Coordinates of C-alpha atoms in Angstrom, one line a residue:
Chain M
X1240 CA 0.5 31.4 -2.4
X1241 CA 1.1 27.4 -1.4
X1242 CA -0.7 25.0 0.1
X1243 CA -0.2 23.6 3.5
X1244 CA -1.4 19.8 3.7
X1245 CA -1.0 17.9 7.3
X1246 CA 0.4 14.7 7.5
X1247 CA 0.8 12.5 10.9
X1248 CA 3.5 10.2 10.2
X1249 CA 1.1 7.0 11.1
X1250 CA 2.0 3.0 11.6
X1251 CA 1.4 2.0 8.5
X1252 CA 3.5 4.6 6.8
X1253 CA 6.7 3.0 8.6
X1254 CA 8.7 0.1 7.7
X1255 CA 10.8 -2.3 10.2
X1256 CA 14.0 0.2 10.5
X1257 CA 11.0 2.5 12.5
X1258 CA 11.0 5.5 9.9
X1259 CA 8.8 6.2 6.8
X1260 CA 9.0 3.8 3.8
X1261 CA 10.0 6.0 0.6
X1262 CA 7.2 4.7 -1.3
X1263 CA 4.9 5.9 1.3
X1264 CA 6.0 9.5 0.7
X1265 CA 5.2 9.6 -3.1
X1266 CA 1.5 8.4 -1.3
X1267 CA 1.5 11.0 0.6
X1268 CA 2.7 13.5 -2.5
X1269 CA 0.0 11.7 -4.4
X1270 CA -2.6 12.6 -1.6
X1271 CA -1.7 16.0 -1.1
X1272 CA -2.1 16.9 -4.6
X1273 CA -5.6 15.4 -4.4
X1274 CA -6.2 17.5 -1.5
X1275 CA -4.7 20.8 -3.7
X1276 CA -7.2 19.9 -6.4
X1277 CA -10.3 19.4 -4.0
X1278 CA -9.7 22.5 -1.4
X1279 CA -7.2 24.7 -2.9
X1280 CA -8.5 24.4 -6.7
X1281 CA -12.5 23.8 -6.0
X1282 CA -11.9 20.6 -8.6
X1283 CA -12.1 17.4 -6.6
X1284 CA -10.3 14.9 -8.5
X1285 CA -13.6 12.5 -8.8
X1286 CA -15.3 15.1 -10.8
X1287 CA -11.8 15.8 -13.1
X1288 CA -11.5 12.1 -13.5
X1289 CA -14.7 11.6 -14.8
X1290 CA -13.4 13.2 -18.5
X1291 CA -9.9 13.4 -17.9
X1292 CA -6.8 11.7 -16.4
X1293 CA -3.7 13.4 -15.2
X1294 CA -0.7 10.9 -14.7
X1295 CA 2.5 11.9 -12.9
X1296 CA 5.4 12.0 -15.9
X1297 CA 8.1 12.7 -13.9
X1298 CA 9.2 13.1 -10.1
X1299 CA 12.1 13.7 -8.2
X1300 CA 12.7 13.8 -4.5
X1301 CA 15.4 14.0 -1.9
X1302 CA 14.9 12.2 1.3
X1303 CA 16.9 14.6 3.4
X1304 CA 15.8 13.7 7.0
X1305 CA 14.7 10.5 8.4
X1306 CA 10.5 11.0 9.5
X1307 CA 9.2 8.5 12.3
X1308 CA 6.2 7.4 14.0
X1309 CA 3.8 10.0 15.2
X1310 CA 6.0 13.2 13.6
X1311 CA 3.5 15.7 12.7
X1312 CA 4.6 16.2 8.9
X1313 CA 3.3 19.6 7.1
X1314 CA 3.3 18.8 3.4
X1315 CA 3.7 22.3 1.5
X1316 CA 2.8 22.6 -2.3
X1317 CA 3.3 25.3 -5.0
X1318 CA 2.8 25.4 -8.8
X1319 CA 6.8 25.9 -10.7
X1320 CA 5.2 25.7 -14.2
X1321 CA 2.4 25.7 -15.8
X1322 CA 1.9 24.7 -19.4
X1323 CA -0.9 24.1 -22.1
X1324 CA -1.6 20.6 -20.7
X1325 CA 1.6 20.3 -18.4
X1326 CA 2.1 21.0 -14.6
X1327 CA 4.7 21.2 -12.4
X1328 CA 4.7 21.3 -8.8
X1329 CA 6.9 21.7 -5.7
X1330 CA 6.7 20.1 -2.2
X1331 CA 8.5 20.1 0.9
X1332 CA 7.7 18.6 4.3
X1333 CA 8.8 19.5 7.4
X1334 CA 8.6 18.7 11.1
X1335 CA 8.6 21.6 12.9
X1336 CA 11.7 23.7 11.4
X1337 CA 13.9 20.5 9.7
X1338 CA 12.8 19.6 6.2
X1339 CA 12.3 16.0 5.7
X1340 CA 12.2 16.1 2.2
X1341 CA 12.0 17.8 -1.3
X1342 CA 9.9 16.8 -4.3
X1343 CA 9.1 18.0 -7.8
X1344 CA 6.5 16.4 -10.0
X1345 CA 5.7 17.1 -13.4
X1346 CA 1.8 15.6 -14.6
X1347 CA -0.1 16.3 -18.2
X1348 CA -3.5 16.5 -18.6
X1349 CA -4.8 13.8 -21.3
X1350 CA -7.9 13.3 -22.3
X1351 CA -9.7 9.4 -22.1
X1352 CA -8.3 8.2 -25.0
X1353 CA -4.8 9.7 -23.7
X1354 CA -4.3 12.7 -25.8
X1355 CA -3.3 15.5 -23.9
X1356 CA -5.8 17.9 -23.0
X1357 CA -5.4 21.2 -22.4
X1358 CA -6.7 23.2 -18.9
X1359 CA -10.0 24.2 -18.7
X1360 CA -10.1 27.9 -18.2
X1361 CA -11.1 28.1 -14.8
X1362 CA -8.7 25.5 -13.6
X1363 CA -6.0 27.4 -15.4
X1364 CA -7.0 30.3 -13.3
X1365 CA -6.8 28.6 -10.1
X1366 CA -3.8 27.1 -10.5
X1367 CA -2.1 30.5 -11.4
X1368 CA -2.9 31.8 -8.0
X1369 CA -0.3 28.6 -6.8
X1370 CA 2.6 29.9 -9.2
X1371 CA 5.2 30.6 -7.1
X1372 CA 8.5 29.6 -5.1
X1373 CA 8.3 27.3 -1.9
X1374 CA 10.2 29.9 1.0
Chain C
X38 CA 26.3 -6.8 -15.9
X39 CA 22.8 -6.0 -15.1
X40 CA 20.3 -7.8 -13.1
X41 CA 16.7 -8.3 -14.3
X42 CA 13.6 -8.4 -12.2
X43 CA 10.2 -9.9 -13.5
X44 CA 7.0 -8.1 -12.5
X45 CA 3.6 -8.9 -13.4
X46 CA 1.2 -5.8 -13.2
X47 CA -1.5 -6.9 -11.0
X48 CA -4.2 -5.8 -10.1
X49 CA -3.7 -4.1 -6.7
X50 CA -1.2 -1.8 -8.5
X51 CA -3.4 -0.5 -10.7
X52 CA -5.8 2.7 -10.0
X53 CA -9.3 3.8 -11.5
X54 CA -8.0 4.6 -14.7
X55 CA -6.9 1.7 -15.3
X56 CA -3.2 1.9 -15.2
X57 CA -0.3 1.4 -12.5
X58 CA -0.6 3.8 -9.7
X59 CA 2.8 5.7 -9.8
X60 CA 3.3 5.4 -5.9
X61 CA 3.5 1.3 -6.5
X62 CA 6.5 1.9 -9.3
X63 CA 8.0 2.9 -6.2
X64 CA 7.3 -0.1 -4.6
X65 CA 8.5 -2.5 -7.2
X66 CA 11.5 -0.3 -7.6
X67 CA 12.2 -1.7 -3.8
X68 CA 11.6 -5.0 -4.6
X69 CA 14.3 -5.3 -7.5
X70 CA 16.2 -3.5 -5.3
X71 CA 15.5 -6.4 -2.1
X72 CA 15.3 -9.1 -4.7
X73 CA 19.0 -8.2 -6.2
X74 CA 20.7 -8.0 -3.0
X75 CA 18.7 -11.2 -2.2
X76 CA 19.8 -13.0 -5.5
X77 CA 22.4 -11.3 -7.0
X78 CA 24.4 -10.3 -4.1
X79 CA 23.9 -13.4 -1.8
X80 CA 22.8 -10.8 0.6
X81 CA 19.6 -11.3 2.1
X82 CA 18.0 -7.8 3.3
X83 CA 16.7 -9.6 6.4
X84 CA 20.4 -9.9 7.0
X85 CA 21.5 -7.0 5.8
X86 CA 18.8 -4.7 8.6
X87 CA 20.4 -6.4 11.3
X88 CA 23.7 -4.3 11.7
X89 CA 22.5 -1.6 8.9
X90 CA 19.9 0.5 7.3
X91 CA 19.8 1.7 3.7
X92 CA 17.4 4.7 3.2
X93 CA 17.4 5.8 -0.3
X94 CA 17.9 9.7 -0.1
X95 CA 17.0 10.2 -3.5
X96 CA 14.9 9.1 -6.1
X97 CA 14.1 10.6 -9.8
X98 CA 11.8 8.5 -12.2
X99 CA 10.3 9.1 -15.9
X100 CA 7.0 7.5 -16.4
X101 CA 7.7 7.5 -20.3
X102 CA 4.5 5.0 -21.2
X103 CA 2.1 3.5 -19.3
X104 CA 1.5 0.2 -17.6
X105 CA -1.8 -1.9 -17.8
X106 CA -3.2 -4.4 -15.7
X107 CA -1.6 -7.4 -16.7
X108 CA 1.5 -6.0 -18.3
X109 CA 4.5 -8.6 -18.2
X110 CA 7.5 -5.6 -16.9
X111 CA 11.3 -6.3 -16.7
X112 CA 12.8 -4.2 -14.3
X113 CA 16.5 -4.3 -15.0
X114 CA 18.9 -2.7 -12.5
X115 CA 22.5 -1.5 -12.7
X116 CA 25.3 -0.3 -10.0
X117 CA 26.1 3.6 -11.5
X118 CA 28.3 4.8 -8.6
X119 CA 29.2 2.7 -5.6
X120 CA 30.6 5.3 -3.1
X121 CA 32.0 4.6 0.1
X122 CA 29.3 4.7 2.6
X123 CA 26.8 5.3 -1.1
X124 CA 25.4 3.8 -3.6
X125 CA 23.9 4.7 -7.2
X126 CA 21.3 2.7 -8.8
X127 CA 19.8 3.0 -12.4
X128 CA 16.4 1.1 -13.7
X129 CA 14.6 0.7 -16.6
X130 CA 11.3 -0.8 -16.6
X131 CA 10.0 -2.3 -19.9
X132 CA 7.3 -4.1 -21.4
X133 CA 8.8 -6.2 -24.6
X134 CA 10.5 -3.7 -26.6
X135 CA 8.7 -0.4 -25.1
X136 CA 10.2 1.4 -22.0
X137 CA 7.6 2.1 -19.5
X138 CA 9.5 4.3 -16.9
X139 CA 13.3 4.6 -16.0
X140 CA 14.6 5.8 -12.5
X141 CA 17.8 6.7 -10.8
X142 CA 18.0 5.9 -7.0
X143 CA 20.8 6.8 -4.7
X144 CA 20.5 5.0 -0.8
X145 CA 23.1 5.0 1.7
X146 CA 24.5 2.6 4.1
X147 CA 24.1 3.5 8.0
X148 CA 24.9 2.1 11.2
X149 CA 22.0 1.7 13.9
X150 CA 22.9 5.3 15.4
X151 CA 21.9 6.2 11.8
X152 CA 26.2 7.3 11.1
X153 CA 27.2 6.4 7.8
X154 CA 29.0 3.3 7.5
X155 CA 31.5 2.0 4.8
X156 CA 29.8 -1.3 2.7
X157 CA 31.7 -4.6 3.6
X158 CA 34.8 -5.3 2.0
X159 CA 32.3 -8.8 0.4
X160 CA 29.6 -6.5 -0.3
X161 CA 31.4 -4.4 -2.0
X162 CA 32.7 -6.3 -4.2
X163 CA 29.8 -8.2 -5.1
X164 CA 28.4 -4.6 -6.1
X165 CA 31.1 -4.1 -8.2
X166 CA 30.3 -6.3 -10.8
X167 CA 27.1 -4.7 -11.8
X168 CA 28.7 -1.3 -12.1
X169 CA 28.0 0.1 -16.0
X170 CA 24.8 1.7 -17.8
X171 CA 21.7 0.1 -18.7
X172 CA 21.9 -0.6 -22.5
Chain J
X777 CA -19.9 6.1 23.9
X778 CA -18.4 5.4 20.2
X779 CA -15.2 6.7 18.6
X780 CA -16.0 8.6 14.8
X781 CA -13.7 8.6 12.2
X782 CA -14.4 10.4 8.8
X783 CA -12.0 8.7 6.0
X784 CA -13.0 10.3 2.7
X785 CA -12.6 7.9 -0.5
X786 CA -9.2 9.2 -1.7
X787 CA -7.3 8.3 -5.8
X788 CA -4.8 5.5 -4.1
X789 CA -7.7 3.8 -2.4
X790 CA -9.6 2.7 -5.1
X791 CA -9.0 0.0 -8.1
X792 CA -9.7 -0.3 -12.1
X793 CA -13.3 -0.9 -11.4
X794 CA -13.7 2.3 -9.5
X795 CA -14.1 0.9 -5.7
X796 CA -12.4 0.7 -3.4
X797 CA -9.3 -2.8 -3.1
X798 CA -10.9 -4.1 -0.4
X799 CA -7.2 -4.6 1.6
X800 CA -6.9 -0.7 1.6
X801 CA -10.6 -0.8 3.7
X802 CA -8.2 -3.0 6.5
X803 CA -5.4 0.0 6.5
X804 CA -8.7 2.3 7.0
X805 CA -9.7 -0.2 10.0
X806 CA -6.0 0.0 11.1
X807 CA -6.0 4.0 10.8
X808 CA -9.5 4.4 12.7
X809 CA -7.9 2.3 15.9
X810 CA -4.8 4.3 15.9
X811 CA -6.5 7.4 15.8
X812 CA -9.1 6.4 18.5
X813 CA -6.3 5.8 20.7
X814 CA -4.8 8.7 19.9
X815 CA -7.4 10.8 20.0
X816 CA -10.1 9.1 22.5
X817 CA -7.7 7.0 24.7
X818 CA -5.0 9.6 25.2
X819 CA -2.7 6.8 24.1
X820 CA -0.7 7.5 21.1
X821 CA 0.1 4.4 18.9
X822 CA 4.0 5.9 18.9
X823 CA 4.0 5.7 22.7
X824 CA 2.2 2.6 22.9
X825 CA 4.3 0.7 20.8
X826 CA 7.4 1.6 22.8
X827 CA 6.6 -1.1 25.2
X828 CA 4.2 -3.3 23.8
X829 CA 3.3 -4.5 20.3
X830 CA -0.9 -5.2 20.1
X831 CA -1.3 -7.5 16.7
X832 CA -4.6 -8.2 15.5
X833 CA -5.2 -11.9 15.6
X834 CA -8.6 -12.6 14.4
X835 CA -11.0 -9.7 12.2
X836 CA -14.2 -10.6 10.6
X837 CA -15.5 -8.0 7.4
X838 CA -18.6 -8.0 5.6
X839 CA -18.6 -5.4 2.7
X840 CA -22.5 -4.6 2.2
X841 CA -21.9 -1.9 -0.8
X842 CA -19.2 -0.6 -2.6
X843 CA -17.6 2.5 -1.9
X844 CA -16.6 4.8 -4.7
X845 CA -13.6 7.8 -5.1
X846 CA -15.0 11.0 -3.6
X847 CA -17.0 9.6 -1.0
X848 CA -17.0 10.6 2.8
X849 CA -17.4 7.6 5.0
X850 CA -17.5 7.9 9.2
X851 CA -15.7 5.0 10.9
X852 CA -17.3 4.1 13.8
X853 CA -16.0 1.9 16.6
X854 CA -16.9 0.8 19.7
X855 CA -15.4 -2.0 22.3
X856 CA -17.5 -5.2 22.3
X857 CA -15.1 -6.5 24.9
X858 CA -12.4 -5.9 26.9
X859 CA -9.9 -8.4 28.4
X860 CA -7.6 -8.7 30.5
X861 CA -4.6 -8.9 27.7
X862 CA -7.1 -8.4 24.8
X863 CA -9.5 -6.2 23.1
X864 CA -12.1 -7.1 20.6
X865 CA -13.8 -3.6 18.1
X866 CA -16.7 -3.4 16.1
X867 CA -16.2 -1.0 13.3
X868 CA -19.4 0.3 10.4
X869 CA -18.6 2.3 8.3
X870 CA -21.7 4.4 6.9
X871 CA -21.7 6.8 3.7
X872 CA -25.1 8.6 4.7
X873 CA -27.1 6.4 5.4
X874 CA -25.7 3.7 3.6
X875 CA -23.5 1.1 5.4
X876 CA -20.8 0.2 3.3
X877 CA -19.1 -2.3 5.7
X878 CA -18.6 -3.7 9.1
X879 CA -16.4 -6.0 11.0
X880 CA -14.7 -6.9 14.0
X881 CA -11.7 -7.5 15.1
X882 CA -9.7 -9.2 17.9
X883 CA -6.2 -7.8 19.4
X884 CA -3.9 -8.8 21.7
X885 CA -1.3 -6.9 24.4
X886 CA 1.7 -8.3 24.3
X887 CA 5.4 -7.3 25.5
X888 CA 8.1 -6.9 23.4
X889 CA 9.3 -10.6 23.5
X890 CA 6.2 -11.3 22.5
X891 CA 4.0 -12.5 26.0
X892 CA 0.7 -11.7 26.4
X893 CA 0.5 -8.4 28.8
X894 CA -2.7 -7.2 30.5
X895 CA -3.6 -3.5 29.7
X896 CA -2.1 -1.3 32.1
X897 CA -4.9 0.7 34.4
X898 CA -5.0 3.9 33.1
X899 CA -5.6 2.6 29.6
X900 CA -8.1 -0.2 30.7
X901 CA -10.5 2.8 32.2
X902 CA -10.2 5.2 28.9
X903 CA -11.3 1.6 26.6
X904 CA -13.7 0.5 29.1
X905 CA -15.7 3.7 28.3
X906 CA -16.1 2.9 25.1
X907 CA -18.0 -0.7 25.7
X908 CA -21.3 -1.0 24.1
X909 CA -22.6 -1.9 20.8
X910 CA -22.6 0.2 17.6
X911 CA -26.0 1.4 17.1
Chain I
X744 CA -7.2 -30.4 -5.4
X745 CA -5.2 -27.0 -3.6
X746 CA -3.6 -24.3 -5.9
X747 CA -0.2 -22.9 -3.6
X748 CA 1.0 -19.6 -3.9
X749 CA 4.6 -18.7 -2.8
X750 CA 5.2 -15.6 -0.9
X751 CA 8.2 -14.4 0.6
X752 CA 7.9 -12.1 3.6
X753 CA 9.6 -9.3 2.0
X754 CA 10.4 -5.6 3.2
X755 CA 7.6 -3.8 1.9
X756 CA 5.2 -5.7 4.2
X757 CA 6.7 -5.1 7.5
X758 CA 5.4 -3.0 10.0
X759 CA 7.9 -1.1 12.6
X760 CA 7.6 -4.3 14.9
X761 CA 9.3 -6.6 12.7
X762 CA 6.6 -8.6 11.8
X763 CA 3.7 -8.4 8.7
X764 CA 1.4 -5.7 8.7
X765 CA -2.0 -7.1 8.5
X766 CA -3.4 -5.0 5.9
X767 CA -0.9 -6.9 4.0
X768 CA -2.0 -10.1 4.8
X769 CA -5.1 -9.5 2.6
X770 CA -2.8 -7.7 -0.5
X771 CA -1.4 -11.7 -0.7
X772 CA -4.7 -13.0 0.0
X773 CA -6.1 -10.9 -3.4
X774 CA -2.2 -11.6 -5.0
X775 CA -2.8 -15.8 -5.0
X776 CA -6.7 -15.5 -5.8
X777 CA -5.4 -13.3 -9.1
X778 CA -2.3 -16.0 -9.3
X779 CA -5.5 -18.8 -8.6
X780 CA -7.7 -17.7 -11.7
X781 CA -4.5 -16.9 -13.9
X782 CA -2.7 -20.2 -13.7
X783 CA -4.8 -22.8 -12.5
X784 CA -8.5 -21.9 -14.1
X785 CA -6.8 -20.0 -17.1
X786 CA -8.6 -17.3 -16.4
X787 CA -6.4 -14.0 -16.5
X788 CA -7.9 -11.0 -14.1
X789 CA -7.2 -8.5 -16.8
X790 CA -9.3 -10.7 -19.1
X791 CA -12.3 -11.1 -16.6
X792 CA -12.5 -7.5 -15.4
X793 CA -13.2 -6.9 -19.1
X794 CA -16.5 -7.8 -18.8
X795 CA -17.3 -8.7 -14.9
X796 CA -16.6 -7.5 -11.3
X797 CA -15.5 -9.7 -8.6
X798 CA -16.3 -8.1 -5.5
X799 CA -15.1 -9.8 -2.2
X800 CA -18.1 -9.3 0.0
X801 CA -17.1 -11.2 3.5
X802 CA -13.8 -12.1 4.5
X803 CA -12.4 -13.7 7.9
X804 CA -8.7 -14.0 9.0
X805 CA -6.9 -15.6 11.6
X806 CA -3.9 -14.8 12.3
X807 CA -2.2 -17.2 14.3
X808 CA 1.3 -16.9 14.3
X809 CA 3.5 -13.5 13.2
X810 CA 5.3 -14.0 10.1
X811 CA 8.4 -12.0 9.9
X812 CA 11.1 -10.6 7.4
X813 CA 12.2 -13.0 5.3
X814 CA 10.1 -15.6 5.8
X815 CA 9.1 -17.8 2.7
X816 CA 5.1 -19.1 2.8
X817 CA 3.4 -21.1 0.9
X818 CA -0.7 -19.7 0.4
X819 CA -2.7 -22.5 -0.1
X820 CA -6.3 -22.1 -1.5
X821 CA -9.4 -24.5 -2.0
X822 CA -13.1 -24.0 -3.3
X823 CA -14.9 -24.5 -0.5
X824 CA -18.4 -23.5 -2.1
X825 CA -19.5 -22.7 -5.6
X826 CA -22.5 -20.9 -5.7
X827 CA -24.2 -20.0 -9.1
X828 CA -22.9 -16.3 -8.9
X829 CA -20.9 -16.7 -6.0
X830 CA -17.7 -18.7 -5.1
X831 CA -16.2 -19.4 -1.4
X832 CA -12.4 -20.2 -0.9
X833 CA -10.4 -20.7 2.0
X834 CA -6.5 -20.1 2.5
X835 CA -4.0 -21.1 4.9
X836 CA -0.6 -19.9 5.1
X837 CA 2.5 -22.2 5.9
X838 CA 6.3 -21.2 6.9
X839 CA 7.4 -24.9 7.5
X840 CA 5.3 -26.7 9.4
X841 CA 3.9 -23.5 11.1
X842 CA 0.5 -22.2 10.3
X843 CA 0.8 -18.5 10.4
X844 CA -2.9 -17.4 9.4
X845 CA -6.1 -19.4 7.8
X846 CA -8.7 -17.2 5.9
X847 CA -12.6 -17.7 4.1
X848 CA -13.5 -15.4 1.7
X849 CA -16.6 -14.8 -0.3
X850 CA -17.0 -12.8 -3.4
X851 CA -19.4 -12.3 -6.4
X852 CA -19.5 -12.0 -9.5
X853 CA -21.2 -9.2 -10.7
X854 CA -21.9 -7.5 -14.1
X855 CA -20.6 -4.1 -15.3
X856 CA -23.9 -2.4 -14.0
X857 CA -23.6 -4.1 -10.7
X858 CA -26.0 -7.0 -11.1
X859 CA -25.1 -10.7 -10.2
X860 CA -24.1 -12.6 -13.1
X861 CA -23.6 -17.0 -13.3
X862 CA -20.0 -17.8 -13.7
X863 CA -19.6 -18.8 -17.4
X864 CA -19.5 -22.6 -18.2
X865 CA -16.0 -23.0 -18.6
X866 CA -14.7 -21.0 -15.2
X867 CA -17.5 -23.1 -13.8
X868 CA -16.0 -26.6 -14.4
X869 CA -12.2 -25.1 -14.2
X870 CA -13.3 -24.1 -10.7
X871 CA -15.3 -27.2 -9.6
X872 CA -11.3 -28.9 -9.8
X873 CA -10.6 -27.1 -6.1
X874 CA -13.6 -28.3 -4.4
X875 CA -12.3 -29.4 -1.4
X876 CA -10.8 -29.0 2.0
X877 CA -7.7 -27.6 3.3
X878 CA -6.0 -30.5 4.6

């Protein structure tokens, strides 16, 4: 199973060349794994922050096609690995049939005082429903 | 020869817990980039965007420690691979003697039709001078 | 008639105190007046901007209470007046009942060497239904 | 007595007309108050956020002249009203001789649970320096 997240490629997401600033991509990863979390996972990352925080470890993406102005961007999402207190996740966006780009993240689960944490039981059962290959 | 960027964690890169928001890495990633061609290269990027674009087509970064609000980072940069048309970057972000992330970037020079085009015999060779590895 | 736009408060809006940077509330502003004329005017911003650039020259903000991660704010907007090259919004955002800011702002048509240009007709009739106050 | 912030109008702040994004405008507007408290009042953000919140709570901009890629400003700032718990300030941004936007600002100082809280003694008189106007 993956997650599908919509993304209109808006103004402020583009730089002076007309296309999408790369920074604004890892945003829009960034958001869409919020989105995962709240609608896919049933935890809304307000609540998870409250006793944990999950930072982002390692990423690596490849730009493959230029997105501009008002492309309609789907943003799709599935779990690669999951560990004790580790993630990692896939994306790809497309427009329509061309991919615009690739992306995999790796985030840890640590605790307030930055020990890592491992998933709660539930979580870890949600997120196993994600496991899987992007097509 | 590398070239070394300064940057100040402030506080609009940081996120509610309290340390840099990975997206914004990204961003200052950009800058050393802008502010090495700018200074190191004698080639200003508002010069450089009005024959070219660079999109970076790929991107990997390890957030090995993290970064507080008020952090004093030096973001040094060196030339790995300096294709024809390419070009290789590798960064290492650190915060007196800890590294806080390191990230390989690889962009590519295009004309306004978005065809690849070959750097400037000038350019070029400034670039050349900061090929090696970060110590 | 007003224009709605629901903007939940997502991770990369909000800063180490837990509220939302008050700069992202103006890319908020920014996204709520692209959508509405997208979405109300029939006139995406991609199209628009084509032809015609529309900066904002003059907005006024008053932040009344904070706005923390997880909350679902409705942008609404309405035309306080229409020129004949520029447009002046009022924008409240409300969390509940709970208005969490307001402003308005002032923007200007103008062509693409930078002259003030009056709305064409078709556009001038979709804003001028959305005169009024904001309730 | 004015405190002046230099800013260069670099990539990351342009929009896909070539000029600032406004949004921006108010990241540097945050960027030289945090420079402001840090290197003319010797008070550090990441020290004051320790133990107090600074909410802006009204802001107005004008923006008078597009600033574009490249450009170097100059951000002045001046005290324009010290309240006991609040504190006024005014900006104006220069490229030359060329006003590009002028800016008030309010903000508060609140405590950790939200309440108003008197600027210490020493910020106080460190502060009362600026008291002025924007020549």
């Amino acid at each position: 199973m993956t997650f599908d997240y919509p993304q209109k490629v808006i103004f402020k997401y583009c730089d002076p060349a007309g296309i999408v600033f790369y920074p604004r991509y890892f945003e829009m990863i960034n958001d869409a794994t919020e989105a995962f979390f709240d609608q896919a996972l049933g935890c809304p990352w307000e609540v998870l922050h409250e006793a944990a925080n999950i930072p982002t470890v390692d990423i690596h993406a490849q730009f493959t096609a230029v997105s501009r102005h008002g492309d309609d961007l789907t943003i799709s999402l599935a779990v690669t690995k999951l560990g004790r207190t580790s993630l990692s996740l896939a994306f790809r966006a497309t427009c329509g049939d061309e991919t615009r780009f690739t992306a995999n993240s790796t985030l840890v689960r640590i605790d307030k005082s930055g020990r890592p944490e491992p998933w709660p039981d539930d979580l870890r059962t949600a997120l196993s429903e994600y496991i899987g290959e992007l097509s």
